[in-house]
Amino acid sequence: MTIVAGCDVGSLTSKAVIMNGRKIIASNIIKSKPRPKDSAEAVIASALEIAGVAMHEIDHCTGTGYGRDNIPFVDQVVSEISCHGKGARWMMPSAETVVDIGGQDCKAIKIDRRGHIIRFVANDKCASGTGRFLEVMAKVLGVTVDELGRLSSRSRSPVTLASTCTVWAQADVIKFINSGVAIEDIGAGINTAMASRVAILLNSVKPEGDVFMTGGVAKNIGVVSTLEKLIGRKITRARRVDPQAAGALGAALLSMEALNGNERAKK
Amino acid sequence: MKIFHDAATRIQNESIVSWKKQGKKVVGYTCSYVPAELFHAADILPVRLRGIETDGMEIGDAYFGPFICSFPKCILQLAGNGMFSFLDGAIITPGCDSMRRLDECWRKAGEDHKGIVPSYFYYFDVPHKTEPHGMDWFIQEIRNLIESIEQHFDVRITRENLVTSIREFNKGRRLLKKLEDLRSRENIVVSGTDVFAATIAGTAIPREQYTEALGQWVKTLTDKTSTANGKKRLLLIGSISDEIDLFKLIENETNAVVVAENLCFGMRYEKNEIPEDGDPVVSLANHYLGKSVCPRMYGRYKERLAALREKIERAKADGVIMQNIRFCDLHGAENALFEKDLEAEGIPCLRVEREYGPLTETGRMKLRINAFLERIA
């Protein structure tokens, strides 16, 4: 059987997925280290341990993420935009539009039935609308990122954040806390601000068909449900695989394609 | 090539230093609407003002404010730091509103930073339309500029001198046309980076020296053979750019080559010759305003789209990268229209917003270009 791996070194987390044929045999997520090379080696080592295979048994490995050019053990390097498209299509075969919210950027991607990019838009202006935005806000509120996501459902009167600039929004949040506003209303306001930024990107690619969400923020139910309302479409979140590992999964699938392509070429 | 890369990457290049040592004058100008032939005819070196080599923004931001294009801010920053101290004059044009504001911001900064405003500081107005009244106005602007140069620098710009200068510039234009044909070949014989360095150099070194160097280089390229290299062929368009590093990012970091561009400083209508007979001022006006493909001109979108289509077809481009500097309304809006129209015709486009020059976030640019190339693979 063919064993392939995908390694996604992101700005906040590093992910690895190992597949044996079409089956995922290991998936792992760690906090990224200062050097991409160290992150890649650590995450693949732990994934190999989970899978019970040795590095030399990997037939092909694809690197992706912002640290993709500094991963020493990969056979090819592919952008995370392509990898998320590929991973999303594998997780949801009907997906036509993918929204990936990573640690420091956000992308809306239209894909074809093979999971290849048709069109994409990435955030340009600043860090708002990214995982880092939620992380900063959760810290100010004194909750975890997961708890922040659940606050929306308890809110009766969400606040409106005047600005979605991360730094200025942080100042707004502190002001609301000092004014005694309920934490769930502030949390819901943060999730709405985040969803509004992402909706701009999604609308600019004109979402079609089934919309699938990848990246760590897909785990934030508050952002996802608000985003659904804003774009008027249902958004499906990954269940079979952690949505944060979608890029690494797509990378592994591209490795499989590379091997199959080589096999076909030999014949 | 060395002379082109030196001129493209340094504000005060070797040729300017040599020119000044001869006791001759240098005048800087901001936009492609200024007929450089006027200065050539007066034996003054015209040099296009640029923002490269900027390493801070404390002066530029102080007078312009943060919400404006970073290109004119970089020029002001450099002026404030004394990087343009070799200039005997400066011409400011309303290429766009940000560039127009350089006139007042530079003058205001000059009140606080003594000696940064050249003794000759001239505002050269440019109409937004080419209808007869607009063209008449532009012709008068050129005549006014000639008179002003003659008075300030105590020179005479005669008809004969102007025709001689047009003739000299036309030699370069014909060479640029050859260069454009060479880079359109199926097999790549020249990088976009080198071509861009050569076109920038045309705005930064004495014309005779430029024509000679360009002629020699084009000859070596003509004799060069190359095989297919599998690289994706890209057309680069959008906001003003004089950044070699942007081309290097595309050509050195990805598997692509820039086979054509539509950039101020790049190859746009520079290869079009100017008639050497008739009234030279009228001929210059017809070229510099009438042939402009800049989005600041009203009512000419269809012509600009047609020019892009022609470039895509001739250069056999696989895709178009459309970049705009943050807060550049002209190219931001135009790129969105181009993207809509070209994608509808099946031409893949990538639209990116960025900062100018050394302020560009290369990691994010590279990710987008990589993903775009994967899309068109």
mmCIF file of C-alpha atoms in Angstrom, chain B residues 127-376:
data_model
loop_
_atom_site.group_PDB
_atom_site.id
_atom_site.type_symbol
_atom_site.label_atom_id
_atom_site.label_comp_id
_atom_site.label_asym_id
_atom_site.label_seq_id
_atom_site.Cartn_x
_atom_site.Cartn_y
_atom_site.Cartn_z
ATOM 1 C CA PRO B 127 -6.060 67.286 -18.600
ATOM 2 C CA HIS B 128 -8.082 64.123 -18.089
ATOM 3 C CA LYS B 129 -9.593 64.180 -21.568
ATOM 4 C CA THR B 130 -8.163 64.183 -25.064
ATOM 5 C CA GLU B 131 -11.075 65.936 -26.760
ATOM 6 C CA PRO B 132 -9.975 69.004 -28.766
ATOM 7 C CA HIS B 133 -10.247 71.426 -25.837
ATOM 8 C CA GLY B 134 -8.255 69.063 -23.598
ATOM 9 C CA MET B 135 -5.564 68.645 -26.230
ATOM 10 C CA ASP B 136 -5.396 72.413 -26.825
ATOM 11 C CA TRP B 137 -4.966 72.919 -23.096
ATOM 12 C CA PHE B 138 -2.171 70.311 -22.930
ATOM 13 C CA ILE B 139 -0.366 71.872 -25.918
ATOM 14 C CA GLN B 140 -0.487 75.213 -24.102
ATOM 15 C CA GLU B 141 0.822 73.555 -20.915
ATOM 16 C CA ILE B 142 3.825 72.265 -22.883
ATOM 17 C CA ARG B 143 4.444 75.708 -24.390
ATOM 18 C CA ASN B 144 4.251 77.255 -20.900
ATOM 19 C CA LEU B 145 6.709 74.672 -19.575
ATOM 20 C CA ILE B 146 9.140 75.411 -22.416
ATOM 21 C CA GLU B 147 8.973 79.124 -21.639
ATOM 22 C CA SER B 148 9.483 78.479 -17.947
ATOM 23 C CA ILE B 149 12.529 76.228 -18.541
ATOM 24 C CA GLU B 150 14.029 78.808 -20.909
ATOM 25 C CA GLN B 151 13.621 81.586 -18.371
ATOM 26 C CA HIS B 152 14.836 79.732 -15.314
ATOM 27 C CA PHE B 153 17.793 77.906 -16.834
ATOM 28 C CA ASP B 154 18.631 80.639 -19.355
ATOM 29 C CA VAL B 155 18.453 78.265 -22.342
ATOM 30 C CA ARG B 156 16.700 78.217 -25.724
ATOM 31 C CA ILE B 157 14.525 75.305 -26.778
ATOM 32 C CA THR B 158 14.274 75.773 -30.546
ATOM 33 C CA ARG B 159 12.108 73.829 -32.959
ATOM 34 C CA GLU B 160 15.262 72.298 -34.472
ATOM 35 C CA ASN B 161 16.511 71.170 -31.052
ATOM 36 C CA LEU B 162 13.153 69.631 -30.251
ATOM 37 C CA VAL B 163 13.023 67.713 -33.539
ATOM 38 C CA THR B 164 16.581 66.438 -32.915
ATOM 39 C CA SER B 165 15.541 65.274 -29.453
ATOM 40 C CA ILE B 166 12.406 63.556 -30.773
ATOM 41 C CA ARG B 167 14.601 61.818 -33.360
ATOM 42 C CA GLU B 168 17.007 60.622 -30.637
ATOM 43 C CA PHE B 169 14.159 59.368 -28.427
ATOM 44 C CA ASN B 170 12.579 57.599 -31.414
ATOM 45 C CA LYS B 171 15.749 55.520 -31.833
ATOM 46 C CA GLY B 172 15.153 54.168 -28.328
ATOM 47 C CA ARG B 173 11.457 53.660 -29.048
ATOM 48 C CA ARG B 174 12.258 51.507 -32.081
ATOM 49 C CA LEU B 175 14.652 49.446 -29.959
ATOM 50 C CA LEU B 176 12.006 49.008 -27.273
ATOM 51 C CA LYS B 177 9.633 47.767 -29.966
ATOM 52 C CA LYS B 178 12.258 45.163 -30.986
ATOM 53 C CA LEU B 179 12.695 44.231 -27.329
ATOM 54 C CA GLU B 180 8.944 43.783 -26.913
ATOM 55 C CA ASP B 181 8.909 41.484 -29.956
ATOM 56 C CA LEU B 182 11.848 39.472 -28.603
ATOM 57 C CA ARG B 183 10.264 38.831 -25.233
ATOM 58 C CA SER B 184 7.063 37.676 -26.936
ATOM 59 C CA ARG B 185 8.852 34.735 -28.569
ATOM 60 C CA GLU B 186 7.711 31.222 -27.737
ATOM 61 C CA ASN B 187 11.133 30.390 -26.289
ATOM 62 C CA ILE B 188 12.172 32.853 -23.609
ATOM 63 C CA VAL B 189 15.339 34.784 -24.474
ATOM 64 C CA VAL B 190 15.108 37.495 -21.821
ATOM 65 C CA SER B 191 13.695 37.832 -18.309
ATOM 66 C CA GLY B 192 11.007 40.356 -17.462
ATOM 67 C CA THR B 193 13.324 41.636 -14.725
ATOM 68 C CA ASP B 194 15.999 42.618 -17.246
ATOM 69 C CA VAL B 195 13.483 44.218 -19.619
ATOM 70 C CA PHE B 196 11.968 46.215 -16.760
ATOM 71 C CA ALA B 197 15.434 47.363 -15.637
ATOM 72 C CA ALA B 198 16.044 48.535 -19.207
ATOM 73 C CA THR B 199 12.805 50.513 -19.433
ATOM 74 C CA ILE B 200 13.385 52.149 -16.045
ATOM 75 C CA ALA B 201 16.931 53.057 -17.092
ATOM 76 C CA GLY B 202 15.416 55.002 -19.985
ATOM 77 C CA THR B 203 14.076 57.457 -17.403
ATOM 78 C CA ALA B 204 17.283 57.748 -15.416
ATOM 79 C CA ILE B 205 20.331 58.090 -17.679
ATOM 80 C CA PRO B 206 21.346 60.431 -20.542
ATOM 81 C CA ARG B 207 19.461 59.494 -23.693
ATOM 82 C CA GLU B 208 22.397 58.996 -26.074
ATOM 83 C CA GLN B 209 24.078 56.714 -23.562
ATOM 84 C CA TYR B 210 20.796 54.845 -23.138
ATOM 85 C CA THR B 211 20.157 54.419 -26.852
ATOM 86 C CA GLU B 212 23.642 53.033 -27.397
ATOM 87 C CA ALA B 213 23.495 50.590 -24.470
ATOM 88 C CA LEU B 214 19.997 49.480 -25.440
ATOM 89 C CA GLY B 215 21.044 48.931 -29.050
ATOM 90 C CA GLN B 216 23.964 46.725 -28.018
ATOM 91 C CA TRP B 217 21.848 44.712 -25.619
ATOM 92 C CA VAL B 218 19.002 44.177 -28.081
ATOM 93 C CA LYS B 219 21.561 42.962 -30.639
ATOM 94 C CA THR B 220 22.931 40.329 -28.243
ATOM 95 C CA LEU B 221 19.386 39.200 -27.482
ATOM 96 C CA THR B 222 18.520 38.967 -31.164
ATOM 97 C CA ASP B 223 21.413 36.537 -31.678
ATOM 98 C CA LYS B 224 20.522 34.508 -28.588
ATOM 99 C CA THR B 225 18.809 31.135 -28.863
ATOM 100 C CA SER B 226 16.808 29.441 -26.163
ATOM 101 C CA THR B 227 14.679 26.365 -25.672
ATOM 102 C CA ALA B 228 11.275 26.052 -24.059
ATOM 103 C CA ASN B 229 11.606 26.100 -20.281
ATOM 104 C CA GLY B 230 8.061 25.272 -19.187
ATOM 105 C CA LYS B 231 7.615 28.509 -17.296
ATOM 106 C CA LYS B 232 4.222 30.144 -17.026
ATOM 107 C CA ARG B 233 4.007 33.364 -19.011
ATOM 108 C CA LEU B 234 2.544 36.280 -17.086
ATOM 109 C CA LEU B 235 1.389 39.798 -17.864
ATOM 110 C CA LEU B 236 1.904 42.202 -14.937
ATOM 111 C CA ILE B 237 -0.261 45.323 -14.748
ATOM 112 C CA GLY B 238 -1.584 47.904 -12.308
ATOM 113 C CA SER B 239 -0.324 50.677 -10.043
ATOM 114 C CA ILE B 240 2.872 52.569 -10.635
ATOM 115 C CA SER B 241 5.925 50.405 -10.119
ATOM 116 C CA ASP B 242 9.641 50.929 -10.518
ATOM 117 C CA GLU B 243 10.496 47.960 -8.310
ATOM 118 C CA ILE B 244 12.828 45.390 -9.797
ATOM 119 C CA ASP B 245 12.193 43.295 -6.685
ATOM 120 C CA LEU B 246 8.566 42.753 -7.674
ATOM 121 C CA PHE B 247 9.727 41.147 -10.925
ATOM 122 C CA LYS B 248 12.410 39.182 -9.086
ATOM 123 C CA LEU B 249 9.800 37.873 -6.647
ATOM 124 C CA ILE B 250 7.791 36.491 -9.564
ATOM 125 C CA GLU B 251 10.679 35.223 -11.670
ATOM 126 C CA ASN B 252 13.143 33.995 -9.030
ATOM 127 C CA GLU B 253 10.743 32.603 -6.442
ATOM 128 C CA THR B 254 8.192 30.968 -8.722
ATOM 129 C CA ASN B 255 8.189 29.082 -12.007
ATOM 130 C CA ALA B 256 7.049 32.035 -14.102
ATOM 131 C CA VAL B 257 8.343 34.731 -16.395
ATOM 132 C CA VAL B 258 6.897 38.188 -16.997
ATOM 133 C CA VAL B 259 6.505 38.337 -20.776
ATOM 134 C CA ALA B 260 4.782 41.726 -20.821
ATOM 135 C CA GLU B 261 3.694 44.460 -18.480
ATOM 136 C CA ASN B 262 1.430 47.449 -18.495
ATOM 137 C CA LEU B 263 3.054 49.554 -15.804
ATOM 138 C CA CYS B 264 4.078 53.166 -15.495
ATOM 139 C CA PHE B 265 7.919 52.797 -15.824
ATOM 140 C CA GLY B 266 7.421 49.624 -17.851
ATOM 141 C CA MET B 267 6.563 49.037 -21.470
ATOM 142 C CA ARG B 268 3.267 50.755 -22.263
ATOM 143 C CA TYR B 269 3.240 53.074 -25.218
ATOM 144 C CA GLU B 270 6.950 53.930 -24.986
ATOM 145 C CA LYS B 271 7.584 51.982 -28.168
ATOM 146 C CA ASN B 272 5.291 54.255 -30.208
ATOM 147 C CA GLU B 273 7.272 56.636 -32.380
ATOM 148 C CA ILE B 274 6.596 60.386 -32.491
ATOM 149 C CA PRO B 275 6.377 62.084 -35.932
ATOM 150 C CA GLU B 276 9.584 63.970 -36.715
ATOM 151 C CA ASP B 277 7.877 66.481 -38.996
ATOM 152 C CA GLY B 278 5.229 69.110 -38.274
ATOM 153 C CA ASP B 279 4.957 71.132 -35.046
ATOM 154 C CA PRO B 280 7.023 69.176 -32.491
ATOM 155 C CA VAL B 281 4.958 70.491 -29.564
ATOM 156 C CA VAL B 282 1.747 69.198 -31.130
ATOM 157 C CA SER B 283 3.423 65.865 -31.895
ATOM 158 C CA LEU B 284 4.637 65.572 -28.305
ATOM 159 C CA ALA B 285 1.147 66.376 -26.983
ATOM 160 C CA ASN B 286 -0.459 63.795 -29.275
ATOM 161 C CA HIS B 287 1.973 61.166 -28.001
ATOM 162 C CA TYR B 288 2.146 61.907 -24.289
ATOM 163 C CA LEU B 289 -1.541 62.677 -23.761
ATOM 164 C CA GLY B 290 -3.232 61.202 -26.826
ATOM 165 C CA LYS B 291 -1.608 57.742 -26.595
ATOM 166 C CA SER B 292 -1.890 57.456 -22.819
ATOM 167 C CA VAL B 293 -3.256 54.161 -21.510
ATOM 168 C CA CYS B 294 -3.339 55.336 -17.887
ATOM 169 C CA PRO B 295 -6.659 54.897 -16.006
ATOM 170 C CA ARG B 296 -6.596 58.580 -15.013
ATOM 171 C CA MET B 297 -7.891 59.384 -18.511
ATOM 172 C CA TYR B 298 -11.667 59.619 -18.738
ATOM 173 C CA GLY B 299 -13.810 57.574 -21.083
ATOM 174 C CA ARG B 300 -11.101 55.351 -22.520
ATOM 175 C CA TYR B 301 -11.622 52.088 -20.654
ATOM 176 C CA LYS B 302 -12.484 50.148 -23.802
ATOM 177 C CA GLU B 303 -9.247 51.248 -25.475
ATOM 178 C CA ARG B 304 -7.260 50.203 -22.418
ATOM 179 C CA LEU B 305 -8.993 46.808 -22.298
ATOM 180 C CA ALA B 306 -8.292 46.343 -26.008
ATOM 181 C CA ALA B 307 -4.618 47.229 -25.416
ATOM 182 C CA LEU B 308 -4.443 44.575 -22.693
ATOM 183 C CA ARG B 309 -6.052 41.964 -24.910
ATOM 184 C CA GLU B 310 -3.530 42.776 -27.613
ATOM 185 C CA LYS B 311 -0.641 42.392 -25.145
ATOM 186 C CA ILE B 312 -2.006 39.079 -23.834
ATOM 187 C CA GLU B 313 -2.361 37.706 -27.339
ATOM 188 C CA ARG B 314 1.004 38.926 -28.628
ATOM 189 C CA ALA B 315 2.950 37.782 -25.558
ATOM 190 C CA LYS B 316 0.982 34.515 -25.374
ATOM 191 C CA ALA B 317 0.358 35.180 -21.679
ATOM 192 C CA ASP B 318 -1.090 32.359 -19.562
ATOM 193 C CA GLY B 319 -2.460 34.762 -16.968
ATOM 194 C CA VAL B 320 -2.540 38.332 -15.702
ATOM 195 C CA ILE B 321 -1.358 39.594 -12.325
ATOM 196 C CA MET B 322 -3.136 42.834 -11.418
ATOM 197 C CA GLN B 323 -1.562 44.661 -8.524
ATOM 198 C CA ASN B 324 -2.564 47.892 -6.915
ATOM 199 C CA ILE B 325 -0.851 49.902 -4.236
ATOM 200 C CA ARG B 326 -3.080 50.368 -1.187
ATOM 201 C CA PHE B 327 -5.389 53.403 -1.581
ATOM 202 C CA CYS B 328 -4.781 53.551 -5.353
ATOM 203 C CA ASP B 329 -8.359 54.166 -6.436
ATOM 204 C CA LEU B 330 -7.562 54.439 -10.140
ATOM 205 C CA HIS B 331 -5.913 51.051 -10.556
ATOM 206 C CA GLY B 332 -7.960 49.399 -7.790
ATOM 207 C CA ALA B 333 -11.173 50.149 -9.668
ATOM 208 C CA GLU B 334 -9.685 49.511 -13.115
ATOM 209 C CA ASN B 335 -8.248 46.138 -12.047
ATOM 210 C CA ALA B 336 -11.667 45.006 -10.830
ATOM 211 C CA LEU B 337 -13.178 45.874 -14.233
ATOM 212 C CA PHE B 338 -10.322 44.210 -16.127
ATOM 213 C CA GLU B 339 -10.630 41.086 -13.989
ATOM 214 C CA LYS B 340 -14.367 40.823 -14.637
ATOM 215 C CA ASP B 341 -14.008 41.300 -18.401
ATOM 216 C CA LEU B 342 -10.912 39.145 -18.929
ATOM 217 C CA GLU B 343 -12.086 36.262 -16.718
ATOM 218 C CA ALA B 344 -15.324 36.247 -18.724
ATOM 219 C CA GLU B 345 -13.150 35.629 -21.796
ATOM 220 C CA GLY B 346 -11.354 32.755 -20.047
ATOM 221 C CA ILE B 347 -8.166 34.657 -19.205
ATOM 222 C CA PRO B 348 -7.072 33.825 -15.629
ATOM 223 C CA CYS B 349 -6.463 36.903 -13.474
ATOM 224 C CA LEU B 350 -5.036 37.458 -10.001
ATOM 225 C CA ARG B 351 -5.846 40.719 -8.256
ATOM 226 C CA VAL B 352 -3.634 41.722 -5.309
ATOM 227 C CA GLU B 353 -3.340 44.809 -3.156
ATOM 228 C CA ARG B 354 0.024 45.686 -1.678
ATOM 229 C CA GLU B 355 2.274 48.394 -0.340
ATOM 230 C CA TYR B 356 4.832 50.052 -2.577
ATOM 231 C CA GLY B 357 8.485 49.052 -2.813
ATOM 232 C CA PRO B 358 10.387 48.060 0.285
ATOM 233 C CA LEU B 359 7.094 48.135 2.190
ATOM 234 C CA THR B 360 5.631 45.194 0.217
ATOM 235 C CA GLU B 361 4.841 42.071 2.233
ATOM 236 C CA THR B 362 6.696 39.547 0.082
ATOM 237 C CA GLY B 363 5.471 36.415 1.894
ATOM 238 C CA ARG B 364 1.815 37.190 1.230
ATOM 239 C CA MET B 365 2.509 38.207 -2.358
ATOM 240 C CA LYS B 366 4.397 34.999 -2.980
ATOM 241 C CA LEU B 367 1.587 32.838 -1.555
ATOM 242 C CA ARG B 368 -0.944 34.425 -3.890
ATOM 243 C CA ILE B 369 1.304 34.117 -6.922
ATOM 244 C CA ASN B 370 2.084 30.472 -6.076
ATOM 245 C CA ALA B 371 -1.615 29.652 -5.734
ATOM 246 C CA PHE B 372 -2.396 31.504 -8.976
ATOM 247 C CA LEU B 373 0.255 29.538 -10.857
ATOM 248 C CA GLU B 374 -1.152 26.306 -9.406
ATOM 249 C CA ARG B 375 -4.556 27.398 -10.656
ATOM 250 C CA ILE B 376 -3.335 27.884 -14.225
#
